Amino acid sequence: MPLIDLKGIHKQFDTRKVLEAVDFSIDSGERVAIVGQNGSGKSTLMKVAAGWMECDSGDRMVQNNLTIEMLDQN
């Protein structure tokens, strides 16, 4: 089972779709780099994965007793 598993994630701000049907998972021992243009949804994806932000639809599954830490951009 992945440590973090996101399935079919959708996130929209007003009329702007930031994430649409996104699947993302991290398995134990993996290292991940998320690369993209400004405004493409990288931070939003990580905030959903960390539980800092709710998605509009989709499933977020996190392994029990997993602590997710993330540094804010500011």
PDB file of C-alpha atoms in Angstrom:
ATOM      1  CA  MET A   1       0.000   0.000   0.000  1.00  0.00           C
ATOM      2  CA  PRO A   2       1.331   3.477  -0.860  1.00  0.00           C
ATOM      3  CA  LEU A   3       2.140   5.909   1.945  1.00  0.00           C
ATOM      4  CA  ILE A   4       0.025   8.556   0.197  1.00  0.00           C
ATOM      5  CA  ASP A   5      -2.498   7.766  -2.527  1.00  0.00           C
ATOM      6  CA  LEU A   6      -4.589  10.402  -4.315  1.00  0.00           C
ATOM      7  CA  LYS A   7      -7.159   9.194  -6.840  1.00  0.00           C
ATOM      8  CA  GLY A   8      -9.183  11.351  -9.220  1.00  0.00           C
ATOM      9  CA  ILE A   9      -8.432  14.615  -7.408  1.00  0.00           C
ATOM     10  CA  HIS A  10     -10.261  17.716  -8.621  1.00  0.00           C
ATOM     11  CA  LYS A  11      -9.659  21.217  -7.273  1.00  0.00           C
ATOM     12  CA  GLN A  12     -11.075  24.433  -8.656  1.00  0.00           C
ATOM     13  CA  PHE A  13     -10.795  28.056  -7.529  1.00  0.00           C
ATOM     14  CA  ASP A  14     -13.796  30.036  -8.803  1.00  0.00           C
ATOM     15  CA  THR A  15     -13.863  29.131 -12.501  1.00  0.00           C
ATOM     16  CA  ARG A  16     -10.185  28.090 -12.736  1.00  0.00           C
ATOM     17  CA  LYS A  17      -9.569  24.330 -12.700  1.00  0.00           C
ATOM     18  CA  VAL A  18      -6.211  23.721 -11.034  1.00  0.00           C
ATOM     19  CA  LEU A  19      -6.311  19.928 -10.643  1.00  0.00           C
ATOM     20  CA  GLU A  20      -8.478  17.730 -12.837  1.00  0.00           C
ATOM     21  CA  ALA A  21      -8.655  13.944 -12.385  1.00  0.00           C
ATOM     22  CA  VAL A  22      -5.171  13.765 -10.831  1.00  0.00           C
ATOM     23  CA  ASP A  23      -3.791  10.443  -9.582  1.00  0.00           C
ATOM     24  CA  PHE A  24      -0.683  10.639  -7.397  1.00  0.00           C
ATOM     25  CA  SER A  25       0.968   8.211  -5.024  1.00  0.00           C
ATOM     26  CA  ILE A  26       4.158   7.899  -3.032  1.00  0.00           C
ATOM     27  CA  ASP A  27       5.468   4.509  -1.952  1.00  0.00           C
ATOM     28  CA  SER A  28       7.881   3.842   0.892  1.00  0.00           C
ATOM     29  CA  GLY A  29      11.459   4.659  -0.113  1.00  0.00           C
ATOM     30  CA  GLU A  30      10.511   6.779  -3.115  1.00  0.00           C
ATOM     31  CA  ARG A  31      11.834  10.260  -3.735  1.00  0.00           C
ATOM     32  CA  VAL A  32       9.550  12.560  -5.654  1.00  0.00           C
ATOM     33  CA  ALA A  33      10.103  15.819  -7.550  1.00  0.00           C
ATOM     34  CA  ILE A  34       7.105  17.805  -8.744  1.00  0.00           C
ATOM     35  CA  VAL A  35       8.028  20.101 -11.613  1.00  0.00           C
ATOM     36  CA  GLY A  36       5.830  22.477 -13.577  1.00  0.00           C
ATOM     37  CA  GLN A  37       5.148  26.046 -14.590  1.00  0.00           C
ATOM     38  CA  ASN A  38       3.963  28.664 -12.118  1.00  0.00           C
ATOM     39  CA  GLY A  39       0.260  28.261 -11.449  1.00  0.00           C
ATOM     40  CA  SER A  40       0.109  24.669 -12.680  1.00  0.00           C
ATOM     41  CA  GLY A  41      -1.073  23.260  -9.324  1.00  0.00           C
ATOM     42  CA  LYS A  42       2.111  21.919  -7.717  1.00  0.00           C
ATOM     43  CA  SER A  43       1.524  23.608  -4.347  1.00  0.00           C
ATOM     44  CA  THR A  44      -2.175  22.799  -4.436  1.00  0.00           C
ATOM     45  CA  LEU A  45      -1.372  19.125  -5.041  1.00  0.00           C
ATOM     46  CA  MET A  46       1.011  19.067  -2.086  1.00  0.00           C
ATOM     47  CA  LYS A  47      -1.469  20.885   0.174  1.00  0.00           C
ATOM     48  CA  VAL A  48      -4.140  18.301  -0.682  1.00  0.00           C
ATOM     49  CA  ALA A  49      -1.661  15.454  -0.100  1.00  0.00           C
ATOM     50  CA  ALA A  50      -0.634  16.936   3.266  1.00  0.00           C
ATOM     51  CA  GLY A  51      -4.251  17.452   4.316  1.00  0.00           C
ATOM     52  CA  TRP A  52      -3.885  21.250   4.498  1.00  0.00           C
ATOM     53  CA  MET A  53      -6.546  21.704   1.783  1.00  0.00           C
ATOM     54  CA  GLU A  54      -9.664  19.743   0.875  1.00  0.00           C
ATOM     55  CA  CYS A  55     -10.163  18.673  -2.721  1.00  0.00           C
ATOM     56  CA  ASP A  56     -13.480  19.269  -4.485  1.00  0.00           C
ATOM     57  CA  SER A  57     -13.744  15.590  -5.376  1.00  0.00           C
ATOM     58  CA  GLY A  58     -11.602  12.480  -5.424  1.00  0.00           C
ATOM     59  CA  ASP A  59     -10.072  10.272  -2.739  1.00  0.00           C
ATOM     60  CA  ARG A  60      -7.134  10.937  -0.422  1.00  0.00           C
ATOM     61  CA  MET A  61      -5.750   7.901   1.374  1.00  0.00           C
ATOM     62  CA  VAL A  62      -2.846   8.135   3.804  1.00  0.00           C
ATOM     63  CA  GLN A  63      -1.250   5.226   5.627  1.00  0.00           C
ATOM     64  CA  ASN A  64      -2.134   5.098   9.338  1.00  0.00           C
ATOM     65  CA  ASN A  65       0.230   6.882  11.721  1.00  0.00           C
ATOM     66  CA  LEU A  66       1.923   8.758   8.859  1.00  0.00           C
ATOM     67  CA  THR A  67       2.919  12.336   9.649  1.00  0.00           C
ATOM     68  CA  ILE A  68       3.185  14.623   6.638  1.00  0.00           C
ATOM     69  CA  GLU A  69       5.350  17.721   7.023  1.00  0.00           C
ATOM     70  CA  MET A  70       5.677  20.495   4.493  1.00  0.00           C
ATOM     71  CA  LEU A  71       7.346  23.899   4.515  1.00  0.00           C
ATOM     72  CA  ASP A  72       5.108  26.772   3.459  1.00  0.00           C
ATOM     73  CA  GLN A  73       6.383  28.829   0.526  1.00  0.00           C
ATOM     74  CA  ASN A  74       6.274  32.099   2.454  1.00  0.00           C
TER      75      ASN A  74
END
